[in-house]
Amino acid sequence: MTTDMRHEGKTALVTGGSRGIGRAISRRLAREGALVAVHYGHDEAAAERTVKEIDAEGGRAFAVRAELGVDGDAATLWGAFDRALAGQDAEPGLDILVNNAGITVPRTIANVTEQDYDRVFAINTKAPFFIIQRGLDRLRDGGRIVNISSVATRVGLPAIVSYTMTKSALDHLTLALATELGPRGITVNSVAPGYTETEINPTLRIQEIRQRYSDASVFGRLGQPADIADVVSFVASDEARWVTGQWIDASGGAHIGA
């Protein structure tokens, strides 16, 4: 465990928490004392692996399954969360909600089908909207909501236009909720990764693309999931109690130059 146990006594839920950036966030919050619900949609083995890693590091976690992007997904998620939490030595309720789960559609507008469009919005925008809506009675006063956005919302990237639209919508949700939930001491922020190295990004196997993504950052490298997890951990902490309604660039300065 880290010496800084700033999330001790807190309960967190990380959607898509079993792989990539979500896995790094789950492990970071747990290392700092949170009991972490690691959500997954289909890959039970990945979720169990993440839980075991957290256990091995001295943390506490449990897996929660719910397919997102289908009817009733939020109700299914919270039902599974409530049942699993009841088996832990913890009070009912939640302190930190990280809406990380998402998919991309790597197609220009001419090639996006209605099915593509509906699915990416269902998972990236509709699911977090109703997860938050259904979770507000569980989220304690002084809690934290962190929405994982994308640096793509501040640049023009035609190749992922429908994906970027979903993240832009999520950013507005951040603003609206920060205003509404402020009286309860709940902060709501967006954290926006850039080009990040994860095992689920097949384009990074192509050296030319990998180099292009690295060059986009002022640091000349790809982001690592831990780079994003560190920012999320701060935003989810009491140290960030005076930060809300913000879009926080965690892209390594991608595309800020000419």
PDB file of N, CA and C in Angstrom, residues 88-189:
ATOM      1  N   GLN A  88     -19.292  -7.497   1.401  1.00  0.00           N
ATOM      2  CA  GLN A  88     -18.048  -6.900   1.875  1.00  0.00           C
ATOM      3  C   GLN A  88     -18.270  -6.282   3.262  1.00  0.00           C
ATOM      4  N   ASP A  89     -17.202  -6.058   3.965  1.00  0.00           N
ATOM      5  CA  ASP A  89     -17.294  -5.404   5.276  1.00  0.00           C
ATOM      6  C   ASP A  89     -17.286  -3.896   5.059  1.00  0.00           C
ATOM      7  N   ALA A  90     -18.394  -3.387   4.529  1.00  0.00           N
ATOM      8  CA  ALA A  90     -18.476  -1.963   4.183  1.00  0.00           C
ATOM      9  C   ALA A  90     -19.913  -1.500   4.288  1.00  0.00           C
ATOM     10  N   GLU A  91     -20.076  -0.211   4.550  1.00  0.00           N
ATOM     11  CA  GLU A  91     -21.404   0.384   4.603  1.00  0.00           C
ATOM     12  C   GLU A  91     -21.988   0.474   3.201  1.00  0.00           C
ATOM     13  N   PRO A  92     -23.311   0.371   3.072  1.00  0.00           N
ATOM     14  CA  PRO A  92     -23.931   0.594   1.760  1.00  0.00           C
ATOM     15  C   PRO A  92     -23.620   2.004   1.263  1.00  0.00           C
ATOM     16  N   GLY A  93     -23.610   2.159  -0.044  1.00  0.00           N
ATOM     17  CA  GLY A  93     -23.384   3.478  -0.618  1.00  0.00           C
ATOM     18  C   GLY A  93     -22.069   3.576  -1.362  1.00  0.00           C
ATOM     19  N   LEU A  94     -21.799   4.764  -1.876  1.00  0.00           N
ATOM     20  CA  LEU A  94     -20.664   4.988  -2.769  1.00  0.00           C
ATOM     21  C   LEU A  94     -20.086   6.372  -2.524  1.00  0.00           C
ATOM     22  N   ASP A  95     -18.764   6.465  -2.661  1.00  0.00           N
ATOM     23  CA  ASP A  95     -18.080   7.757  -2.523  1.00  0.00           C
ATOM     24  C   ASP A  95     -17.492   8.255  -3.835  1.00  0.00           C
ATOM     25  N   ILE A  96     -17.047   7.327  -4.694  1.00  0.00           N
ATOM     26  CA  ILE A  96     -16.362   7.700  -5.938  1.00  0.00           C
ATOM     27  C   ILE A  96     -16.939   6.897  -7.087  1.00  0.00           C
ATOM     28  N   LEU A  97     -17.423   7.589  -8.102  1.00  0.00           N
ATOM     29  CA  LEU A  97     -17.911   6.938  -9.328  1.00  0.00           C
ATOM     30  C   LEU A  97     -17.057   7.400 -10.494  1.00  0.00           C
ATOM     31  N   VAL A  98     -16.396   6.448 -11.154  1.00  0.00           N
ATOM     32  CA  VAL A  98     -15.588   6.754 -12.338  1.00  0.00           C
ATOM     33  C   VAL A  98     -16.252   6.128 -13.547  1.00  0.00           C
ATOM     34  N   ASN A  99     -16.769   6.962 -14.440  1.00  0.00           N
ATOM     35  CA  ASN A  99     -17.389   6.496 -15.683  1.00  0.00           C
ATOM     36  C   ASN A  99     -16.304   6.384 -16.744  1.00  0.00           C
ATOM     37  N   ASN A 100     -15.715   5.197 -16.826  1.00  0.00           N
ATOM     38  CA  ASN A 100     -14.585   4.967 -17.720  1.00  0.00           C
ATOM     39  C   ASN A 100     -14.939   4.104 -18.929  1.00  0.00           C
ATOM     40  N   ALA A 101     -15.909   3.221 -18.796  1.00  0.00           N
ATOM     41  CA  ALA A 101     -16.215   2.265 -19.872  1.00  0.00           C
ATOM     42  C   ALA A 101     -16.593   2.995 -21.157  1.00  0.00           C
ATOM     43  N   GLY A 102     -16.079   2.501 -22.266  1.00  0.00           N
ATOM     44  CA  GLY A 102     -16.414   3.121 -23.543  1.00  0.00           C
ATOM     45  C   GLY A 102     -15.859   2.320 -24.705  1.00  0.00           C
ATOM     46  N   ILE A 103     -16.394   2.606 -25.871  1.00  0.00           N
ATOM     47  CA  ILE A 103     -15.900   1.996 -27.108  1.00  0.00           C
ATOM     48  C   ILE A 103     -15.628   3.110 -28.108  1.00  0.00           C
ATOM     49  N   THR A 104     -14.930   2.774 -29.173  1.00  0.00           N
ATOM     50  CA  THR A 104     -14.704   3.748 -30.235  1.00  0.00           C
ATOM     51  C   THR A 104     -15.254   3.208 -31.550  1.00  0.00           C
ATOM     52  N   VAL A 105     -15.453   4.116 -32.491  1.00  0.00           N
ATOM     53  CA  VAL A 105     -15.857   3.738 -33.852  1.00  0.00           C
ATOM     54  C   VAL A 105     -14.868   4.412 -34.795  1.00  0.00           C
ATOM     55  N   PRO A 106     -13.832   3.702 -35.219  1.00  0.00           N
ATOM     56  CA  PRO A 106     -12.783   4.314 -36.045  1.00  0.00           C
ATOM     57  C   PRO A 106     -13.196   4.424 -37.503  1.00  0.00           C
ATOM     58  N   ARG A 107     -14.193   5.291 -37.753  1.00  0.00           N
ATOM     59  CA  ARG A 107     -14.701   5.469 -39.118  1.00  0.00           C
ATOM     60  C   ARG A 107     -15.052   6.945 -39.335  1.00  0.00           C
ATOM     61  N   THR A 108     -14.821   7.426 -40.558  1.00  0.00           N
ATOM     62  CA  THR A 108     -15.257   8.763 -40.922  1.00  0.00           C
ATOM     63  C   THR A 108     -16.775   8.779 -41.077  1.00  0.00           C
ATOM     64  N   ILE A 109     -17.357   9.967 -41.177  1.00  0.00           N
ATOM     65  CA  ILE A 109     -18.812  10.097 -41.194  1.00  0.00           C
ATOM     66  C   ILE A 109     -19.451   9.281 -42.327  1.00  0.00           C
ATOM     67  N   ALA A 110     -18.786   9.202 -43.459  1.00  0.00           N
ATOM     68  CA  ALA A 110     -19.361   8.474 -44.595  1.00  0.00           C
ATOM     69  C   ALA A 110     -19.506   6.980 -44.323  1.00  0.00           C
ATOM     70  N   ASN A 111     -18.756   6.479 -43.365  1.00  0.00           N
ATOM     71  CA  ASN A 111     -18.731   5.042 -43.119  1.00  0.00           C
ATOM     72  C   ASN A 111     -19.369   4.621 -41.807  1.00  0.00           C
ATOM     73  N   VAL A 112     -19.925   5.572 -41.067  1.00  0.00           N
ATOM     74  CA  VAL A 112     -20.594   5.244 -39.807  1.00  0.00           C
ATOM     75  C   VAL A 112     -22.033   4.832 -40.099  1.00  0.00           C
ATOM     76  N   THR A 113     -22.401   3.628 -39.698  1.00  0.00           N
ATOM     77  CA  THR A 113     -23.773   3.170 -39.884  1.00  0.00           C
ATOM     78  C   THR A 113     -24.647   3.636 -38.723  1.00  0.00           C
ATOM     79  N   GLU A 114     -25.957   3.549 -38.905  1.00  0.00           N
ATOM     80  CA  GLU A 114     -26.846   3.895 -37.799  1.00  0.00           C
ATOM     81  C   GLU A 114     -26.637   2.971 -36.616  1.00  0.00           C
ATOM     82  N   GLN A 115     -26.313   1.709 -36.893  1.00  0.00           N
ATOM     83  CA  GLN A 115     -26.045   0.761 -35.810  1.00  0.00           C
ATOM     84  C   GLN A 115     -24.777   1.156 -35.045  1.00  0.00           C
ATOM     85  N   ASP A 116     -23.733   1.570 -35.786  1.00  0.00           N
ATOM     86  CA  ASP A 116     -22.511   2.059 -35.144  1.00  0.00           C
ATOM     87  C   ASP A 116     -22.831   3.233 -34.224  1.00  0.00           C
ATOM     88  N   TYR A 117     -23.565   4.192 -34.778  1.00  0.00           N
ATOM     89  CA  TYR A 117     -23.875   5.429 -34.063  1.00  0.00           C
ATOM     90  C   TYR A 117     -24.669   5.136 -32.792  1.00  0.00           C
ATOM     91  N   ASP A 118     -25.695   4.317 -32.927  1.00  0.00           N
ATOM     92  CA  ASP A 118     -26.539   4.008 -31.770  1.00  0.00           C
ATOM     93  C   ASP A 118     -25.741   3.285 -30.689  1.00  0.00           C
ATOM     94  N   ARG A 119     -24.878   2.369 -31.102  1.00  0.00           N
ATOM     95  CA  ARG A 119     -24.126   1.598 -30.116  1.00  0.00           C
ATOM     96  C   ARG A 119     -23.114   2.459 -29.372  1.00  0.00           C
ATOM     97  N   VAL A 120     -22.364   3.310 -30.078  1.00  0.00           N
ATOM     98  CA  VAL A 120     -21.354   4.109 -29.402  1.00  0.00           C
ATOM     99  C   VAL A 120     -22.005   5.123 -28.457  1.00  0.00           C
ATOM    100  N   PHE A 121     -23.148   5.667 -28.841  1.00  0.00           N
ATOM    101  CA  PHE A 121     -23.841   6.582 -27.929  1.00  0.00           C
ATOM    102  C   PHE A 121     -24.459   5.833 -26.754  1.00  0.00           C
ATOM    103  N   ALA A 122     -24.949   4.618 -26.994  1.00  0.00           N
ATOM    104  CA  ALA A 122     -25.557   3.843 -25.914  1.00  0.00           C
ATOM    105  C   ALA A 122     -24.547   3.521 -24.828  1.00  0.00           C
ATOM    106  N   ILE A 123     -23.329   3.187 -25.219  1.00  0.00           N
ATOM    107  CA  ILE A 123     -22.319   2.793 -24.238  1.00  0.00           C
ATOM    108  C   ILE A 123     -21.602   4.002 -23.649  1.00  0.00           C
ATOM    109  N   ASN A 124     -21.222   4.961 -24.489  1.00  0.00           N
ATOM    110  CA  ASN A 124     -20.375   6.068 -24.047  1.00  0.00           C
ATOM    111  C   ASN A 124     -21.127   7.221 -23.416  1.00  0.00           C
ATOM    112  N   THR A 125     -22.407   7.391 -23.756  1.00  0.00           N
ATOM    113  CA  THR A 125     -23.154   8.563 -23.291  1.00  0.00           C
ATOM    114  C   THR A 125     -24.401   8.184 -22.506  1.00  0.00           C
ATOM    115  N   LYS A 126     -25.244   7.339 -23.088  1.00  0.00           N
ATOM    116  CA  LYS A 126     -26.482   6.973 -22.397  1.00  0.00           C
ATOM    117  C   LYS A 126     -26.201   6.195 -21.114  1.00  0.00           C
ATOM    118  N   ALA A 127     -25.294   5.228 -21.178  1.00  0.00           N
ATOM    119  CA  ALA A 127     -25.009   4.412 -19.990  1.00  0.00           C
ATOM    120  C   ALA A 127     -24.525   5.265 -18.818  1.00  0.00           C
ATOM    121  N   PRO A 128     -23.507   6.127 -18.985  1.00  0.00           N
ATOM    122  CA  PRO A 128     -23.095   6.932 -17.844  1.00  0.00           C
ATOM    123  C   PRO A 128     -24.183   7.874 -17.344  1.00  0.00           C
ATOM    124  N   PHE A 129     -25.000   8.392 -18.254  1.00  0.00           N
ATOM    125  CA  PHE A 129     -26.088   9.282 -17.844  1.00  0.00           C
ATOM    126  C   PHE A 129     -27.005   8.575 -16.847  1.00  0.00           C
ATOM    127  N   PHE A 130     -27.444   7.368 -17.205  1.00  0.00           N
ATOM    128  CA  PHE A 130     -28.393   6.675 -16.345  1.00  0.00           C
ATOM    129  C   PHE A 130     -27.712   5.968 -15.171  1.00  0.00           C
ATOM    130  N   ILE A 131     -26.439   5.628 -15.316  1.00  0.00           N
ATOM    131  CA  ILE A 131     -25.695   5.125 -14.154  1.00  0.00           C
ATOM    132  C   ILE A 131     -25.634   6.210 -13.078  1.00  0.00           C
ATOM    133  N   ILE A 132     -25.343   7.433 -13.489  1.00  0.00           N
ATOM    134  CA  ILE A 132     -25.335   8.538 -12.529  1.00  0.00           C
ATOM    135  C   ILE A 132     -26.728   8.770 -11.966  1.00  0.00           C
ATOM    136  N   GLN A 133     -27.713   8.829 -12.846  1.00  0.00           N
ATOM    137  CA  GLN A 133     -29.088   9.078 -12.388  1.00  0.00           C
ATOM    138  C   GLN A 133     -29.507   8.065 -11.338  1.00  0.00           C
ATOM    139  N   ARG A 134     -29.283   6.781 -11.621  1.00  0.00           N
ATOM    140  CA  ARG A 134     -29.679   5.716 -10.691  1.00  0.00           C
ATOM    141  C   ARG A 134     -28.764   5.647  -9.478  1.00  0.00           C
ATOM    142  N   GLY A 135     -27.588   6.250  -9.574  1.00  0.00           N
ATOM    143  CA  GLY A 135     -26.636   6.152  -8.471  1.00  0.00           C
ATOM    144  C   GLY A 135     -26.655   7.313  -7.507  1.00  0.00           C
ATOM    145  N   LEU A 136     -27.395   8.367  -7.814  1.00  0.00           N
ATOM    146  CA  LEU A 136     -27.348   9.559  -6.965  1.00  0.00           C
ATOM    147  C   LEU A 136     -27.845   9.308  -5.550  1.00  0.00           C
ATOM    148  N   ASP A 137     -28.780   8.368  -5.394  1.00  0.00           N
ATOM    149  CA  ASP A 137     -29.247   8.079  -4.042  1.00  0.00           C
ATOM    150  C   ASP A 137     -28.262   7.205  -3.270  1.00  0.00           C
ATOM    151  N   ARG A 138     -27.269   6.661  -3.957  1.00  0.00           N
ATOM    152  CA  ARG A 138     -26.219   5.886  -3.300  1.00  0.00           C
ATOM    153  C   ARG A 138     -24.979   6.735  -3.037  1.00  0.00           C
ATOM    154  N   LEU A 139     -24.777   7.774  -3.844  1.00  0.00           N
ATOM    155  CA  LEU A 139     -23.576   8.600  -3.739  1.00  0.00           C
ATOM    156  C   LEU A 139     -23.679   9.510  -2.521  1.00  0.00           C
ATOM    157  N   ARG A 140     -22.718   9.390  -1.639  1.00  0.00           N
ATOM    158  CA  ARG A 140     -22.738  10.159  -0.402  1.00  0.00           C
ATOM    159  C   ARG A 140     -22.422  11.631  -0.660  1.00  0.00           C
ATOM    160  N   ASP A 141     -22.936  12.507   0.186  1.00  0.00           N
ATOM    161  CA  ASP A 141     -22.551  13.912   0.137  1.00  0.00           C
ATOM    162  C   ASP A 141     -21.032  14.003   0.281  1.00  0.00           C
ATOM    163  N   GLY A 142     -20.439  14.912  -0.491  1.00  0.00           N
ATOM    164  CA  GLY A 142     -18.982  15.014  -0.518  1.00  0.00           C
ATOM    165  C   GLY A 142     -18.329  14.014  -1.445  1.00  0.00           C
ATOM    166  N   GLY A 143     -19.142  13.317  -2.248  1.00  0.00           N
ATOM    167  CA  GLY A 143     -18.619  12.305  -3.161  1.00  0.00           C
ATOM    168  C   GLY A 143     -17.990  12.894  -4.409  1.00  0.00           C
ATOM    169  N   ARG A 144     -17.549  11.994  -5.278  1.00  0.00           N
ATOM    170  CA  ARG A 144     -16.852  12.387  -6.496  1.00  0.00           C
ATOM    171  C   ARG A 144     -17.399  11.623  -7.696  1.00  0.00           C
ATOM    172  N   ILE A 145     -17.633  12.344  -8.777  1.00  0.00           N
ATOM    173  CA  ILE A 145     -17.938  11.724 -10.065  1.00  0.00           C
ATOM    174  C   ILE A 145     -16.837  12.155 -11.032  1.00  0.00           C
ATOM    175  N   VAL A 146     -16.206  11.179 -11.667  1.00  0.00           N
ATOM    176  CA  VAL A 146     -15.160  11.462 -12.652  1.00  0.00           C
ATOM    177  C   VAL A 146     -15.570  10.800 -13.966  1.00  0.00           C
ATOM    178  N   ASN A 147     -15.758  11.611 -14.994  1.00  0.00           N
ATOM    179  CA  ASN A 147     -16.106  11.106 -16.321  1.00  0.00           C
ATOM    180  C   ASN A 147     -14.854  11.092 -17.195  1.00  0.00           C
ATOM    181  N   ILE A 148     -14.569   9.948 -17.797  1.00  0.00           N
ATOM    182  CA  ILE A 148     -13.391   9.864 -18.664  1.00  0.00           C
ATOM    183  C   ILE A 148     -13.780  10.327 -20.062  1.00  0.00           C
ATOM    184  N   SER A 149     -13.220  11.458 -20.449  1.00  0.00           N
ATOM    185  CA  SER A 149     -13.503  12.090 -21.734  1.00  0.00           C
ATOM    186  C   SER A 149     -12.387  11.739 -22.719  1.00  0.00           C
ATOM    187  N   SER A 150     -11.997  12.674 -23.552  1.00  0.00           N
ATOM    188  CA  SER A 150     -10.932  12.438 -24.525  1.00  0.00           C
ATOM    189  C   SER A 150     -10.393  13.774 -25.018  1.00  0.00           C
ATOM    190  N   VAL A 151      -9.083  13.798 -25.262  1.00  0.00           N
ATOM    191  CA  VAL A 151      -8.476  14.982 -25.857  1.00  0.00           C
ATOM    192  C   VAL A 151      -9.056  15.250 -27.242  1.00  0.00           C
ATOM    193  N   ALA A 152      -9.675  14.239 -27.842  1.00  0.00           N
ATOM    194  CA  ALA A 152     -10.249  14.398 -29.186  1.00  0.00           C
ATOM    195  C   ALA A 152     -11.346  15.454 -29.211  1.00  0.00           C
ATOM    196  N   THR A 153     -11.925  15.798 -28.067  1.00  0.00           N
ATOM    197  CA  THR A 153     -13.004  16.785 -28.071  1.00  0.00           C
ATOM    198  C   THR A 153     -12.500  18.206 -28.306  1.00  0.00           C
ATOM    199  N   ARG A 154     -11.206  18.427 -28.251  1.00  0.00           N
ATOM    200  CA  ARG A 154     -10.700  19.784 -28.509  1.00  0.00           C
ATOM    201  C   ARG A 154      -9.917  19.895 -29.818  1.00  0.00           C
ATOM    202  N   VAL A 155      -9.877  18.820 -30.604  1.00  0.00           N
ATOM    203  CA  VAL A 155      -9.239  18.871 -31.921  1.00  0.00           C
ATOM    204  C   VAL A 155     -10.168  18.215 -32.934  1.00  0.00           C
ATOM    205  N   GLY A 156      -9.908  18.464 -34.206  1.00  0.00           N
ATOM    206  CA  GLY A 156     -10.726  17.870 -35.251  1.00  0.00           C
ATOM    207  C   GLY A 156     -10.128  16.558 -35.737  1.00  0.00           C
ATOM    208  N   LEU A 157     -10.793  15.451 -35.410  1.00  0.00           N
ATOM    209  CA  LEU A 157     -10.312  14.135 -35.824  1.00  0.00           C
ATOM    210  C   LEU A 157     -11.439  13.424 -36.573  1.00  0.00           C
ATOM    211  N   PRO A 158     -11.541  13.636 -37.876  1.00  0.00           N
ATOM    212  CA  PRO A 158     -12.649  13.061 -38.644  1.00  0.00           C
ATOM    213  C   PRO A 158     -12.748  11.540 -38.556  1.00  0.00           C
ATOM    214  N   ALA A 159     -11.648  10.862 -38.304  1.00  0.00           N
ATOM    215  CA  ALA A 159     -11.649   9.401 -38.307  1.00  0.00           C
ATOM    216  C   ALA A 159     -12.418   8.785 -37.148  1.00  0.00           C
ATOM    217  N   ILE A 160     -12.696   9.586 -36.101  1.00  0.00           N
ATOM    218  CA  ILE A 160     -13.435   9.059 -34.953  1.00  0.00           C
ATOM    219  C   ILE A 160     -14.567  10.014 -34.570  1.00  0.00           C
ATOM    220  N   VAL A 161     -15.242  10.566 -35.562  1.00  0.00           N
ATOM    221  CA  VAL A 161     -16.191  11.646 -35.321  1.00  0.00           C
ATOM    222  C   VAL A 161     -17.330  11.233 -34.389  1.00  0.00           C
ATOM    223  N   SER A 162     -17.892  10.050 -34.563  1.00  0.00           N
ATOM    224  CA  SER A 162     -19.027   9.669 -33.719  1.00  0.00           C
ATOM    225  C   SER A 162     -18.579   9.435 -32.277  1.00  0.00           C
ATOM    226  N   TYR A 163     -17.409   8.849 -32.102  1.00  0.00           N
ATOM    227  CA  TYR A 163     -16.846   8.669 -30.760  1.00  0.00           C
ATOM    228  C   TYR A 163     -16.650  10.014 -30.067  1.00  0.00           C
ATOM    229  N   THR A 164     -16.065  10.957 -30.798  1.00  0.00           N
ATOM    230  CA  THR A 164     -15.796  12.270 -30.211  1.00  0.00           C
ATOM    231  C   THR A 164     -17.081  12.972 -29.814  1.00  0.00           C
ATOM    232  N   MET A 165     -18.126  12.817 -30.595  1.00  0.00           N
ATOM    233  CA  MET A 165     -19.418  13.396 -30.247  1.00  0.00           C
ATOM    234  C   MET A 165     -19.929  12.867 -28.909  1.00  0.00           C
ATOM    235  N   THR A 166     -19.723  11.566 -28.652  1.00  0.00           N
ATOM    236  CA  THR A 166     -20.188  11.004 -27.386  1.00  0.00           C
ATOM    237  C   THR A 166     -19.446  11.622 -26.212  1.00  0.00           C
ATOM    238  N   LYS A 167     -18.162  11.869 -26.382  1.00  0.00           N
ATOM    239  CA  LYS A 167     -17.368  12.428 -25.301  1.00  0.00           C
ATOM    240  C   LYS A 167     -17.690  13.911 -25.078  1.00  0.00           C
ATOM    241  N   SER A 168     -17.998  14.608 -26.157  1.00  0.00           N
ATOM    242  CA  SER A 168     -18.422  16.008 -26.009  1.00  0.00           C
ATOM    243  C   SER A 168     -19.718  16.104 -25.214  1.00  0.00           C
ATOM    244  N   ALA A 169     -20.634  15.194 -25.476  1.00  0.00           N
ATOM    245  CA  ALA A 169     -21.884  15.160 -24.710  1.00  0.00           C
ATOM    246  C   ALA A 169     -21.608  14.872 -23.238  1.00  0.00           C
ATOM    247  N   LEU A 170     -20.676  13.969 -22.974  1.00  0.00           N
ATOM    248  CA  LEU A 170     -20.314  13.646 -21.599  1.00  0.00           C
ATOM    249  C   LEU A 170     -19.715  14.858 -20.896  1.00  0.00           C
ATOM    250  N   ASP A 171     -18.961  15.660 -21.628  1.00  0.00           N
ATOM    251  CA  ASP A 171     -18.383  16.870 -21.042  1.00  0.00           C
ATOM    252  C   ASP A 171     -19.467  17.859 -20.610  1.00  0.00           C
ATOM    253  N   HIS A 172     -20.530  17.970 -21.398  1.00  0.00           N
ATOM    254  CA  HIS A 172     -21.610  18.867 -20.977  1.00  0.00           C
ATOM    255  C   HIS A 172     -22.332  18.304 -19.755  1.00  0.00           C
ATOM    256  N   LEU A 173     -22.484  16.993 -19.708  1.00  0.00           N
ATOM    257  CA  LEU A 173     -23.080  16.377 -18.526  1.00  0.00           C
ATOM    258  C   LEU A 173     -22.261  16.731 -17.282  1.00  0.00           C
ATOM    259  N   THR A 174     -20.946  16.729 -17.425  1.00  0.00           N
ATOM    260  CA  THR A 174     -20.070  17.122 -16.314  1.00  0.00           C
ATOM    261  C   THR A 174     -20.411  18.519 -15.813  1.00  0.00           C
ATOM    262  N   LEU A 175     -20.548  19.470 -16.725  1.00  0.00           N
ATOM    263  CA  LEU A 175     -20.861  20.844 -16.340  1.00  0.00           C
ATOM    264  C   LEU A 175     -22.212  20.949 -15.640  1.00  0.00           C
ATOM    265  N   ALA A 176     -23.220  20.319 -16.228  1.00  0.00           N
ATOM    266  CA  ALA A 176     -24.565  20.413 -15.668  1.00  0.00           C
ATOM    267  C   ALA A 176     -24.632  19.785 -14.280  1.00  0.00           C
ATOM    268  N   LEU A 177     -23.996  18.619 -14.123  1.00  0.00           N
ATOM    269  CA  LEU A 177     -24.049  17.939 -12.835  1.00  0.00           C
ATOM    270  C   LEU A 177     -23.235  18.666 -11.776  1.00  0.00           C
ATOM    271  N   ALA A 178     -22.111  19.257 -12.168  1.00  0.00           N
ATOM    272  CA  ALA A 178     -21.318  20.016 -11.202  1.00  0.00           C
ATOM    273  C   ALA A 178     -22.156  21.140 -10.599  1.00  0.00           C
ATOM    274  N   THR A 179     -22.961  21.780 -11.428  1.00  0.00           N
ATOM    275  CA  THR A 179     -23.842  22.856 -10.949  1.00  0.00           C
ATOM    276  C   THR A 179     -24.928  22.307 -10.035  1.00  0.00           C
ATOM    277  N   GLU A 180     -25.533  21.196 -10.443  1.00  0.00           N
ATOM    278  CA  GLU A 180     -26.642  20.634  -9.672  1.00  0.00           C
ATOM    279  C   GLU A 180     -26.203  20.020  -8.344  1.00  0.00           C
ATOM    280  N   LEU A 181     -25.049  19.380  -8.338  1.00  0.00           N
ATOM    281  CA  LEU A 181     -24.641  18.606  -7.161  1.00  0.00           C
ATOM    282  C   LEU A 181     -23.721  19.370  -6.222  1.00  0.00           C
ATOM    283  N   GLY A 182     -23.325  20.577  -6.609  1.00  0.00           N
ATOM    284  CA  GLY A 182     -22.471  21.383  -5.745  1.00  0.00           C
ATOM    285  C   GLY A 182     -23.002  21.556  -4.325  1.00  0.00           C
ATOM    286  N   PRO A 183     -24.306  21.830  -4.161  1.00  0.00           N
ATOM    287  CA  PRO A 183     -24.824  21.993  -2.797  1.00  0.00           C
ATOM    288  C   PRO A 183     -24.639  20.764  -1.915  1.00  0.00           C
ATOM    289  N   ARG A 184     -24.439  19.601  -2.501  1.00  0.00           N
ATOM    290  CA  ARG A 184     -24.188  18.390  -1.716  1.00  0.00           C
ATOM    291  C   ARG A 184     -22.688  18.149  -1.492  1.00  0.00           C
ATOM    292  N   GLY A 185     -21.851  19.064  -1.967  1.00  0.00           N
ATOM    293  CA  GLY A 185     -20.414  18.889  -1.818  1.00  0.00           C
ATOM    294  C   GLY A 185     -19.836  17.853  -2.755  1.00  0.00           C
ATOM    295  N   ILE A 186     -20.601  17.459  -3.772  1.00  0.00           N
ATOM    296  CA  ILE A 186     -20.145  16.472  -4.751  1.00  0.00           C
ATOM    297  C   ILE A 186     -19.474  17.199  -5.910  1.00  0.00           C
ATOM    298  N   THR A 187     -18.261  16.801  -6.236  1.00  0.00           N
ATOM    299  CA  THR A 187     -17.589  17.377  -7.399  1.00  0.00           C
ATOM    300  C   THR A 187     -17.777  16.466  -8.605  1.00  0.00           C
ATOM    301  N   VAL A 188     -17.816  17.088  -9.779  1.00  0.00           N
ATOM    302  CA  VAL A 188     -17.983  16.353 -11.034  1.00  0.00           C
ATOM    303  C   VAL A 188     -16.983  16.928 -12.033  1.00  0.00           C
ATOM    304  N   ASN A 189     -16.102  16.093 -12.537  1.00  0.00           N
ATOM    305  CA  ASN A 189     -15.079  16.554 -13.461  1.00  0.00           C
ATOM    306  C   ASN A 189     -14.873  15.554 -14.592  1.00  0.00           C
TER     307      ASN A 189
END
